[in-house]
mmCIF file with all atom_site columns, N, CA and C in Angstrom:
data_model
loop_
_atom_site.group_PDB
_atom_site.id
_atom_site.type_symbol
_atom_site.label_atom_id
_atom_site.label_alt_id
_atom_site.label_comp_id
_atom_site.label_asym_id
_atom_site.label_entity_id
_atom_site.label_seq_id
_atom_site.pdbx_PDB_ins_code
_atom_site.Cartn_x
_atom_site.Cartn_y
_atom_site.Cartn_z
_atom_site.occupancy
_atom_site.B_iso_or_equiv
_atom_site.pdbx_formal_charge
_atom_site.auth_seq_id
_atom_site.auth_comp_id
_atom_site.auth_asym_id
_atom_site.auth_atom_id
_atom_site.pdbx_PDB_model_num
ATOM 1   N N  . GLU A 1 1  ? -26.561 6.184   3.908   1.00 88.00 ? 184 GLU A N  1
ATOM 2   C CA . GLU A 1 1  ? -26.667 7.380   4.636   1.00 88.00 ? 184 GLU A CA 1
ATOM 3   C C  . GLU A 1 1  ? -25.295 7.177   6.160   1.00 88.00 ? 184 GLU A C  1
ATOM 4   N N  . GLU A 1 2  ? -26.107 6.076   7.280   1.00 94.00 ? 185 GLU A N  1
ATOM 5   C CA . GLU A 1 2  ? -25.224 6.230   8.032   1.00 94.00 ? 185 GLU A CA 1
ATOM 6   C C  . GLU A 1 2  ? -23.837 5.526   7.796   1.00 94.00 ? 185 GLU A C  1
ATOM 7   N N  . VAL A 1 3  ? -23.328 4.541   6.512   1.00 95.00 ? 186 VAL A N  1
ATOM 8   C CA . VAL A 1 3  ? -22.316 4.357   6.258   1.00 95.00 ? 186 VAL A CA 1
ATOM 9   C C  . VAL A 1 3  ? -21.049 5.297   5.851   1.00 95.00 ? 186 VAL A C  1
ATOM 10  N N  . ILE A 1 4  ? -21.471 6.284   5.041   1.00 95.00 ? 187 ILE A N  1
ATOM 11  C CA . ILE A 1 4  ? -21.337 7.771   4.335   1.00 95.00 ? 187 ILE A CA 1
ATOM 12  C C  . ILE A 1 4  ? -20.565 8.137   6.097   1.00 95.00 ? 187 ILE A C  1
ATOM 13  N N  . ILE A 1 5  ? -21.590 8.509   7.056   1.00 96.00 ? 188 ILE A N  1
ATOM 14  C CA . ILE A 1 5  ? -21.244 9.304   7.632   1.00 96.00 ? 188 ILE A CA 1
ATOM 15  C C  . ILE A 1 5  ? -20.148 8.723   8.813   1.00 96.00 ? 188 ILE A C  1
ATOM 16  N N  . TYR A 1 6  ? -20.179 7.464   9.039   1.00 95.00 ? 189 TYR A N  1
ATOM 17  C CA . TYR A 1 6  ? -19.377 6.583   9.849   1.00 95.00 ? 189 TYR A CA 1
ATOM 18  C C  . TYR A 1 6  ? -18.245 6.714   9.290   1.00 95.00 ? 189 TYR A C  1
ATOM 19  N N  . LEU A 1 7  ? -17.817 6.065   7.550   1.00 95.00 ? 190 LEU A N  1
ATOM 20  C CA . LEU A 1 7  ? -16.593 6.310   7.217   1.00 95.00 ? 190 LEU A CA 1
ATOM 21  C C  . LEU A 1 7  ? -15.905 7.695   7.564   1.00 95.00 ? 190 LEU A C  1
ATOM 22  N N  . LYS A 1 8  ? -16.581 8.738   6.877   1.00 95.00 ? 191 LYS A N  1
ATOM 23  C CA . LYS A 1 8  ? -15.921 10.200  7.694   1.00 95.00 ? 191 LYS A CA 1
ATOM 24  C C  . LYS A 1 8  ? -15.537 10.446  8.552   1.00 95.00 ? 191 LYS A C  1
ATOM 25  N N  . SER A 1 9  ? -16.468 9.509   9.626   1.00 93.00 ? 192 SER A N  1
ATOM 26  C CA . SER A 1 9  ? -15.893 10.262  10.922  1.00 93.00 ? 192 SER A CA 1
ATOM 27  C C  . SER A 1 9  ? -14.677 9.849   11.207  1.00 93.00 ? 192 SER A C  1
ATOM 28  N N  . ARG A 1 10 ? -14.239 8.488   10.356  1.00 91.00 ? 193 ARG A N  1
ATOM 29  C CA . ARG A 1 10 ? -13.039 7.432   10.393  1.00 91.00 ? 193 ARG A CA 1
ATOM 30  C C  . ARG A 1 10 ? -12.239 8.274   9.719   1.00 91.00 ? 193 ARG A C  1
ATOM 31  N N  . ASP A 1 11 ? -12.160 9.152   9.001   1.00 91.00 ? 194 ASP A N  1
ATOM 32  C CA . ASP A 1 11 ? -11.487 9.766   7.405   1.00 91.00 ? 194 ASP A CA 1
ATOM 33  C C  . ASP A 1 11 ? -11.140 8.518   7.089   1.00 91.00 ? 194 ASP A C  1
ATOM 34  N N  . VAL A 1 12 ? -11.831 7.920   6.480   1.00 93.00 ? 195 VAL A N  1
ATOM 35  C CA . VAL A 1 12 ? -11.650 6.938   5.348   1.00 93.00 ? 195 VAL A CA 1
ATOM 36  C C  . VAL A 1 12 ? -12.389 7.040   3.959   1.00 93.00 ? 195 VAL A C  1
ATOM 37  N N  . PRO A 1 13 ? -11.288 7.283   3.317   1.00 94.00 ? 196 PRO A N  1
ATOM 38  C CA . PRO A 1 13 ? -11.570 7.047   1.820   1.00 94.00 ? 196 PRO A CA 1
ATOM 39  C C  . PRO A 1 13 ? -12.642 6.192   1.216   1.00 94.00 ? 196 PRO A C  1
ATOM 40  N N  . PHE A 1 14 ? -13.399 6.930   0.704   1.00 95.00 ? 197 PHE A N  1
ATOM 41  C CA . PHE A 1 14 ? -14.625 5.666   0.232   1.00 95.00 ? 197 PHE A CA 1
ATOM 42  C C  . PHE A 1 14 ? -14.968 5.961   -1.168  1.00 95.00 ? 197 PHE A C  1
ATOM 43  N N  . ASN A 1 15 ? -15.113 5.166   -2.156  1.00 94.00 ? 198 ASN A N  1
ATOM 44  C CA . ASN A 1 15 ? -16.220 4.789   -2.932  1.00 94.00 ? 198 ASN A CA 1
ATOM 45  C C  . ASN A 1 15 ? -17.303 5.078   -2.843  1.00 94.00 ? 198 ASN A C  1
ATOM 46  N N  . GLU A 1 16 ? -18.656 5.953   -3.541  1.00 94.00 ? 199 GLU A N  1
ATOM 47  C CA . GLU A 1 16 ? -19.688 5.366   -3.533  1.00 94.00 ? 199 GLU A CA 1
ATOM 48  C C  . GLU A 1 16 ? -20.316 5.152   -4.901  1.00 94.00 ? 199 GLU A C  1
ATOM 49  N N  . ILE A 1 17 ? -20.883 3.928   -4.809  1.00 91.00 ? 200 ILE A N  1
ATOM 50  C CA . ILE A 1 17 ? -21.699 3.272   -6.350  1.00 91.00 ? 200 ILE A CA 1
ATOM 51  C C  . ILE A 1 17 ? -23.231 3.688   -6.224  1.00 91.00 ? 200 ILE A C  1
ATOM 52  N N  . ASP A 1 18 ? -23.703 3.833   -7.365  1.00 91.00 ? 201 ASP A N  1
ATOM 53  C CA . ASP A 1 18 ? -25.530 4.410   -7.445  1.00 91.00 ? 201 ASP A CA 1
ATOM 54  C C  . ASP A 1 18 ? -25.690 2.340   -8.203  1.00 91.00 ? 201 ASP A C  1
ATOM 55  N N  . THR A 1 19 ? -26.040 1.727   -7.326  1.00 90.00 ? 202 THR A N  1
ATOM 56  C CA . THR A 1 19 ? -26.872 0.678   -8.056  1.00 90.00 ? 202 THR A CA 1
ATOM 57  C C  . THR A 1 19 ? -28.413 0.493   -8.616  1.00 90.00 ? 202 THR A C  1
ATOM 58  N N  . SER A 1 20 ? -28.689 1.980   -8.790  1.00 91.00 ? 203 SER A N  1
ATOM 59  C CA . SER A 1 20 ? -30.245 1.831   -8.717  1.00 91.00 ? 203 SER A CA 1
ATOM 60  C C  . SER A 1 20 ? -30.421 1.491   -10.299 1.00 91.00 ? 203 SER A C  1
ATOM 61  N N  . ASN A 1 21 ? -29.410 1.794   -11.152 1.00 92.00 ? 204 ASN A N  1
ATOM 62  C CA . ASN A 1 21 ? -29.697 1.669   -13.103 1.00 92.00 ? 204 ASN A CA 1
ATOM 63  C C  . ASN A 1 21 ? -28.588 1.141   -13.356 1.00 92.00 ? 204 ASN A C  1
ATOM 64  N N  . ASP A 1 22 ? -27.808 0.183   -12.455 1.00 94.00 ? 205 ASP A N  1
ATOM 65  C CA . ASP A 1 22 ? -27.044 -0.500  -13.401 1.00 94.00 ? 205 ASP A CA 1
ATOM 66  C C  . ASP A 1 22 ? -27.535 -1.808  -13.055 1.00 94.00 ? 205 ASP A C  1
ATOM 67  N N  . TYR A 1 23 ? -27.848 -2.475  -14.216 1.00 94.00 ? 206 TYR A N  1
ATOM 68  C CA . TYR A 1 23 ? -28.348 -3.721  -13.672 1.00 94.00 ? 206 TYR A CA 1
ATOM 69  C C  . TYR A 1 23 ? -26.798 -4.614  -13.753 1.00 94.00 ? 206 TYR A C  1
ATOM 70  N N  . GLU A 1 24 ? -25.438 -4.498  -14.246 1.00 94.00 ? 207 GLU A N  1
ATOM 71  C CA . GLU A 1 24 ? -24.344 -5.454  -13.996 1.00 94.00 ? 207 GLU A CA 1
ATOM 72  C C  . GLU A 1 24 ? -23.839 -5.242  -12.982 1.00 94.00 ? 207 GLU A C  1
ATOM 73  N N  . ILE A 1 25 ? -23.903 -4.271  -11.643 1.00 91.00 ? 208 ILE A N  1
ATOM 74  C CA . ILE A 1 25 ? -23.186 -3.901  -10.728 1.00 91.00 ? 208 ILE A CA 1
ATOM 75  C C  . ILE A 1 25 ? -24.416 -4.841  -10.179 1.00 91.00 ? 208 ILE A C  1
ATOM 76  N N  . GLN A 1 26 ? -26.141 -4.521  -9.872  1.00 93.00 ? 209 GLN A N  1
ATOM 77  C CA . GLN A 1 26 ? -26.994 -5.514  -8.986  1.00 93.00 ? 209 GLN A CA 1
ATOM 78  C C  . GLN A 1 26 ? -26.302 -6.887  -9.366  1.00 93.00 ? 209 GLN A C  1
ATOM 79  N N  . GLN A 1 27 ? -26.352 -7.357  -10.254 1.00 94.00 ? 210 GLN A N  1
ATOM 80  C CA . GLN A 1 27 ? -25.528 -8.496  -10.389 1.00 94.00 ? 210 GLN A CA 1
ATOM 81  C C  . GLN A 1 27 ? -24.288 -9.163  -9.283  1.00 94.00 ? 210 GLN A C  1
ATOM 82  N N  . ARG A 1 28 ? -23.203 -7.841  -9.417  1.00 90.00 ? 211 ARG A N  1
ATOM 83  C CA . ARG A 1 28 ? -22.536 -8.092  -8.908  1.00 90.00 ? 211 ARG A CA 1
ATOM 84  C C  . ARG A 1 28 ? -22.695 -7.795  -7.852  1.00 90.00 ? 211 ARG A C  1
ATOM 85  N N  . VAL A 1 29 ? -23.318 -7.467  -7.212  1.00 89.00 ? 212 VAL A N  1
ATOM 86  C CA . VAL A 1 29 ? -23.569 -7.426  -5.474  1.00 89.00 ? 212 VAL A CA 1
ATOM 87  C C  . VAL A 1 29 ? -24.608 -8.712  -4.975  1.00 89.00 ? 212 VAL A C  1
ATOM 88  N N  . THR A 1 30 ? -25.554 -8.821  -6.105  1.00 92.00 ? 213 THR A N  1
ATOM 89  C CA . THR A 1 30 ? -26.190 -10.398 -5.893  1.00 92.00 ? 213 THR A CA 1
ATOM 90  C C  . THR A 1 30 ? -25.215 -11.645 -5.551  1.00 92.00 ? 213 THR A C  1
ATOM 91  N N  . GLU A 1 31 ? -23.903 -11.223 -6.827  1.00 90.00 ? 214 GLU A N  1
ATOM 92  C CA . GLU A 1 31 ? -23.098 -12.395 -6.599  1.00 90.00 ? 214 GLU A CA 1
ATOM 93  C C  . GLU A 1 31 ? -22.193 -12.642 -5.242  1.00 90.00 ? 214 GLU A C  1
ATOM 94  N N  . LEU A 1 32 ? -21.570 -11.190 -4.930  1.00 86.00 ? 215 LEU A N  1
ATOM 95  C CA . LEU A 1 32 ? -20.756 -11.298 -3.354  1.00 86.00 ? 215 LEU A CA 1
ATOM 96  C C  . LEU A 1 32 ? -21.455 -11.512 -2.131  1.00 86.00 ? 215 LEU A C  1
ATOM 97  N N  . THR A 1 33 ? -22.911 -10.665 -2.119  1.00 87.00 ? 216 THR A N  1
ATOM 98  C CA . THR A 1 33 ? -23.379 -10.680 -0.976  1.00 87.00 ? 216 THR A CA 1
ATOM 99  C C  . THR A 1 33 ? -25.126 -12.315 -0.655  1.00 87.00 ? 216 THR A C  1
ATOM 100 N N  . GLY A 1 34 ? -24.881 -12.545 -1.806  1.00 89.00 ? 217 GLY A N  1
ATOM 101 C CA . GLY A 1 34 ? -25.954 -13.561 -1.641  1.00 89.00 ? 217 GLY A CA 1
ATOM 102 C C  . GLY A 1 34 ? -27.392 -13.241 -1.649  1.00 89.00 ? 217 GLY A C  1
ATOM 103 N N  . LYS A 1 35 ? -27.302 -11.646 -1.933  1.00 89.00 ? 218 LYS A N  1
ATOM 104 C CA . LYS A 1 35 ? -29.173 -10.878 -2.106  1.00 89.00 ? 218 LYS A CA 1
ATOM 105 C C  . LYS A 1 35 ? -28.519 -9.503  -2.685  1.00 89.00 ? 218 LYS A C  1
ATOM 106 N N  . LEU A 1 36 ? -29.947 -8.825  -3.340  1.00 87.00 ? 219 LEU A N  1
ATOM 107 C CA . LEU A 1 36 ? -29.533 -7.661  -3.525  1.00 87.00 ? 219 LEU A CA 1
ATOM 108 C C  . LEU A 1 36 ? -30.297 -6.306  -2.650  1.00 87.00 ? 219 LEU A C  1
ATOM 109 N N  . SER A 1 37 ? -29.221 -5.961  -1.812  1.00 87.00 ? 220 SER A N  1
ATOM 110 C CA . SER A 1 37 ? -29.581 -4.668  -1.046  1.00 87.00 ? 220 SER A CA 1
ATOM 111 C C  . SER A 1 37 ? -28.463 -3.774  -0.474  1.00 87.00 ? 220 SER A C  1
ATOM 112 N N  . VAL A 1 38 ? -28.670 -2.798  -0.601  1.00 88.00 ? 221 VAL A N  1
ATOM 113 C CA . VAL A 1 38 ? -27.883 -1.801  -0.109  1.00 88.00 ? 221 VAL A CA 1
ATOM 114 C C  . VAL A 1 38 ? -28.105 -1.033  1.055   1.00 88.00 ? 221 VAL A C  1
ATOM 115 N N  . PRO A 1 39 ? -26.752 -0.732  2.080   1.00 92.00 ? 222 PRO A N  1
ATOM 116 C CA . PRO A 1 39 ? -25.503 -0.572  0.987   1.00 92.00 ? 222 PRO A CA 1
ATOM 117 C C  . PRO A 1 39 ? -24.881 -1.876  1.519   1.00 92.00 ? 222 PRO A C  1
ATOM 118 N N  . VAL A 1 40 ? -23.950 -2.082  1.067   1.00 92.00 ? 223 VAL A N  1
ATOM 119 C CA . VAL A 1 40 ? -23.225 -3.044  0.884   1.00 92.00 ? 223 VAL A CA 1
ATOM 120 C C  . VAL A 1 40 ? -21.384 -2.608  1.259   1.00 92.00 ? 223 VAL A C  1
ATOM 121 N N  . THR A 1 41 ? -20.988 -2.647  2.064   1.00 94.00 ? 224 THR A N  1
ATOM 122 C CA . THR A 1 41 ? -19.252 -2.373  2.489   1.00 94.00 ? 224 THR A CA 1
ATOM 123 C C  . THR A 1 41 ? -18.371 -3.086  1.858   1.00 94.00 ? 224 THR A C  1
ATOM 124 N N  . VAL A 1 42 ? -17.464 -2.423  1.348   1.00 93.00 ? 225 VAL A N  1
ATOM 125 C CA . VAL A 1 42 ? -16.503 -3.592  0.734   1.00 93.00 ? 225 VAL A CA 1
ATOM 126 C C  . VAL A 1 42 ? -15.194 -2.437  1.435   1.00 93.00 ? 225 VAL A C  1
ATOM 127 N N  . ILE A 1 43 ? -14.567 -3.864  2.171   1.00 93.00 ? 226 ILE A N  1
ATOM 128 C CA . ILE A 1 43 ? -13.361 -3.256  2.878   1.00 93.00 ? 226 ILE A CA 1
ATOM 129 C C  . ILE A 1 43 ? -11.719 -4.335  2.393   1.00 93.00 ? 226 ILE A C  1
ATOM 130 N N  . GLY A 1 44 ? -11.436 -4.600  1.470   1.00 90.00 ? 227 GLY A N  1
ATOM 131 C CA . GLY A 1 44 ? -10.584 -5.274  1.516   1.00 90.00 ? 227 GLY A CA 1
ATOM 132 C C  . GLY A 1 44 ? -11.376 -6.603  0.999   1.00 90.00 ? 227 GLY A C  1
ATOM 133 N N  . GLU A 1 45 ? -10.967 -7.528  1.230   1.00 90.00 ? 228 GLU A N  1
ATOM 134 C CA . GLU A 1 45 ? -11.701 -9.203  0.950   1.00 90.00 ? 228 GLU A CA 1
ATOM 135 C C  . GLU A 1 45 ? -13.072 -8.995  1.791   1.00 90.00 ? 228 GLU A C  1
ATOM 136 N N  . GLU A 1 46 ? -13.541 -8.097  2.234   1.00 92.00 ? 229 GLU A N  1
ATOM 137 C CA . GLU A 1 46 ? -14.637 -8.586  3.276   1.00 92.00 ? 229 GLU A CA 1
ATOM 138 C C  . GLU A 1 46 ? -15.888 -7.695  2.796   1.00 92.00 ? 229 GLU A C  1
ATOM 139 N N  . TYR A 1 47 ? -16.846 -8.230  2.550   1.00 91.00 ? 230 TYR A N  1
ATOM 140 C CA . TYR A 1 47 ? -17.988 -7.563  2.088   1.00 91.00 ? 230 TYR A CA 1
ATOM 141 C C  . TYR A 1 47 ? -19.383 -7.359  3.514   1.00 91.00 ? 230 TYR A C  1
ATOM 142 N N  . ILE A 1 48 ? -19.703 -6.269  3.828   1.00 93.00 ? 231 ILE A N  1
ATOM 143 C CA . ILE A 1 48 ? -20.470 -6.328  4.958   1.00 93.00 ? 231 ILE A CA 1
ATOM 144 C C  . ILE A 1 48 ? -21.972 -5.461  4.392   1.00 93.00 ? 231 ILE A C  1
ATOM 145 N N  . SER A 1 49 ? -23.258 -6.812  4.204   1.00 91.00 ? 232 SER A N  1
ATOM 146 C CA . SER A 1 49 ? -24.175 -6.023  3.800   1.00 91.00 ? 232 SER A CA 1
ATOM 147 C C  . SER A 1 49 ? -25.481 -5.279  4.638   1.00 91.00 ? 232 SER A C  1
ATOM 148 N N  . GLY A 1 50 ? -25.580 -4.410  4.198   1.00 90.00 ? 233 GLY A N  1
ATOM 149 C CA . GLY A 1 50 ? -26.424 -3.505  5.781   1.00 90.00 ? 233 GLY A CA 1
ATOM 150 C C  . GLY A 1 50 ? -25.471 -2.477  6.645   1.00 90.00 ? 233 GLY A C  1
ATOM 151 N N  . TYR A 1 51 ? -25.657 -1.774  7.434   1.00 94.00 ? 234 TYR A N  1
ATOM 152 C CA . TYR A 1 51 ? -24.876 -0.643  7.899   1.00 94.00 ? 234 TYR A CA 1
ATOM 153 C C  . TYR A 1 51 ? -24.929 -1.474  9.591   1.00 94.00 ? 234 TYR A C  1
ATOM 154 N N  . ASP A 1 52 ? -23.644 -1.954  9.779   1.00 95.00 ? 235 ASP A N  1
ATOM 155 C CA . ASP A 1 52 ? -22.630 -3.144  10.743  1.00 95.00 ? 235 ASP A CA 1
ATOM 156 C C  . ASP A 1 52 ? -22.221 -1.962  11.187  1.00 95.00 ? 235 ASP A C  1
ATOM 157 N N  . ARG A 1 53 ? -22.206 -1.064  12.095  1.00 95.00 ? 236 ARG A N  1
ATOM 158 C CA . ARG A 1 53 ? -21.256 -0.497  12.408  1.00 95.00 ? 236 ARG A CA 1
ATOM 159 C C  . ARG A 1 53 ? -19.956 -0.992  13.186  1.00 95.00 ? 236 ARG A C  1
ATOM 160 N N  . GLU A 1 54 ? -20.445 -1.994  14.014  1.00 96.00 ? 237 GLU A N  1
ATOM 161 C CA . GLU A 1 54 ? -19.145 -2.622  15.133  1.00 96.00 ? 237 GLU A CA 1
ATOM 162 C C  . GLU A 1 54 ? -18.635 -3.907  13.786  1.00 96.00 ? 237 GLU A C  1
ATOM 163 N N  . LYS A 1 55 ? -19.621 -3.929  13.048  1.00 96.00 ? 238 LYS A N  1
ATOM 164 C CA . LYS A 1 55 ? -18.203 -5.145  11.991  1.00 96.00 ? 238 LYS A CA 1
ATOM 165 C C  . LYS A 1 55 ? -16.838 -4.528  10.849  1.00 96.00 ? 238 LYS A C  1
ATOM 166 N N  . ILE A 1 56 ? -17.830 -3.246  10.458  1.00 96.00 ? 239 ILE A N  1
ATOM 167 C CA . ILE A 1 56 ? -17.235 -2.377  10.152  1.00 96.00 ? 239 ILE A CA 1
ATOM 168 C C  . ILE A 1 56 ? -15.913 -1.853  11.135  1.00 96.00 ? 239 ILE A C  1
ATOM 169 N N  . ALA A 1 57 ? -16.362 -1.506  12.200  1.00 94.00 ? 240 ALA A N  1
ATOM 170 C CA . ALA A 1 57 ? -15.322 -0.588  12.833  1.00 94.00 ? 240 ALA A CA 1
ATOM 171 C C  . ALA A 1 57 ? -13.890 -2.090  13.281  1.00 94.00 ? 240 ALA A C  1
ATOM 172 N N  . SER A 1 58 ? -14.268 -3.055  13.475  1.00 94.00 ? 241 SER A N  1
ATOM 173 C CA . SER A 1 58 ? -13.918 -4.445  13.572  1.00 94.00 ? 241 SER A CA 1
ATOM 174 C C  . SER A 1 58 ? -12.301 -4.222  12.472  1.00 94.00 ? 241 SER A C  1
ATOM 175 N N  . ILE A 1 59 ? -13.181 -4.564  11.468  1.00 95.00 ? 242 ILE A N  1
ATOM 176 C CA . ILE A 1 59 ? -12.302 -4.654  10.232  1.00 95.00 ? 242 ILE A CA 1
ATOM 177 C C  . ILE A 1 59 ? -11.501 -3.535  10.072  1.00 95.00 ? 242 ILE A C  1
ATOM 178 N N  . LEU A 1 60 ? -12.036 -2.213  10.598  1.00 94.00 ? 243 LEU A N  1
ATOM 179 C CA . LEU A 1 60 ? -11.304 -0.758  10.016  1.00 94.00 ? 243 LEU A CA 1
ATOM 180 C C  . LEU A 1 60 ? -10.316 -0.804  11.429  1.00 94.00 ? 243 LEU A C  1
ATOM 181 N N  . ASP A 1 61 ? -10.335 -1.352  12.409  1.00 92.00 ? 244 ASP A N  1
ATOM 182 C CA . ASP A 1 61 ? -9.457  -1.436  13.992  1.00 92.00 ? 244 ASP A CA 1
ATOM 183 C C  . ASP A 1 61 ? -8.106  -2.080  13.316  1.00 92.00 ? 244 ASP A C  1
ATOM 184 N N  . LYS A 1 62 ? -8.525  -3.197  12.424  1.00 91.00 ? 245 LYS A N  1
ATOM 185 C CA . LYS A 1 62 ? -7.321  -4.270  12.136  1.00 91.00 ? 245 LYS A CA 1
ATOM 186 C C  . LYS A 1 62 ? -6.144  -3.239  11.111  1.00 91.00 ? 245 LYS A C  1
ATOM 187 N N  . ILE A 1 63 ? -7.164  -2.357  10.422  1.00 89.00 ? 246 ILE A N  1
ATOM 188 C CA . ILE A 1 63 ? -5.998  -2.068  9.456   1.00 89.00 ? 246 ILE A CA 1
ATOM 189 C C  . ILE A 1 63 ? -5.810  -0.862  9.522   1.00 89.00 ? 246 ILE A C  1
ATOM 190 N N  . LEU A 1 64 ? -6.483  0.275   10.361  1.00 86.00 ? 247 LEU A N  1
ATOM 191 C CA . LEU A 1 64 ? -6.021  1.951   10.683  1.00 86.00 ? 247 LEU A CA 1
ATOM 192 C C  . LEU A 1 64 ? -6.091  2.000   12.156  1.00 86.00 ? 247 LEU A C  1
ATOM 193 N N  . PRO A 1 65 ? -5.435  3.074   12.321  1.00 70.00 ? 248 PRO A N  1
ATOM 194 C CA . PRO A 1 65 ? -5.130  3.512   13.768  1.00 70.00 ? 248 PRO A CA 1
ATOM 195 C C  . PRO A 1 65 ? -6.626  4.040   14.565  1.00 70.00 ? 248 PRO A C  1
ATOM 196 N N  . PRO A 1 66 ? -6.560  3.563   15.660  1.00 64.00 ? 249 PRO A N  1
ATOM 197 C CA . PRO A 1 66 ? -8.194  3.763   16.253  1.00 64.00 ? 249 PRO A CA 1
ATOM 198 C C  . PRO A 1 66 ? -8.659  4.981   16.144  1.00 64.00 ? 249 PRO A C  1
ATOM 199 N N  . THR A 1 67 ? -9.997  5.591   16.469  1.00 59.00 ? 250 THR A N  1
ATOM 200 C CA . THR A 1 67 ? -10.053 6.743   16.266  1.00 59.00 ? 250 THR A CA 1
ATOM 201 C C  . THR A 1 67 ? -10.070 7.212   17.835  1.00 59.00 ? 250 THR A C  1
ATOM 202 N N  . PRO A 1 68 ? -9.445  8.491   18.051  1.00 65.00 ? 251 PRO A N  1
ATOM 203 C CA . PRO A 1 68 ? -9.616  9.144   19.133  1.00 65.00 ? 251 PRO A CA 1
ATOM 204 C C  . PRO A 1 68 ? -10.718 9.616   19.874  1.00 65.00 ? 251 PRO A C  1
ATOM 205 N N  . GLU A 1 69 ? -10.838 9.170   20.927  1.00 62.00 ? 252 GLU A N  1
ATOM 206 C CA . GLU A 1 69 ? -12.330 9.533   21.771  1.00 62.00 ? 252 GLU A CA 1
ATOM 207 C C  . GLU A 1 69 ? -12.522 11.181  22.386  1.00 62.00 ? 252 GLU A C  1
#
């Protein structure tokens, strides 16, 4: 939920994928991150496991204009 709120606050378009009933998606998450945990945020080639606002912000700041304070 926090990831969604943050991405919306930055006006970043995103796709939410429910992994709870999809074994193939669960396997893919495990392959990408080394563990099966959510949320996983994918930005370009970067995979962020869990809600790490600072890391997400750092990546977004490189590709998007900063959010006005």
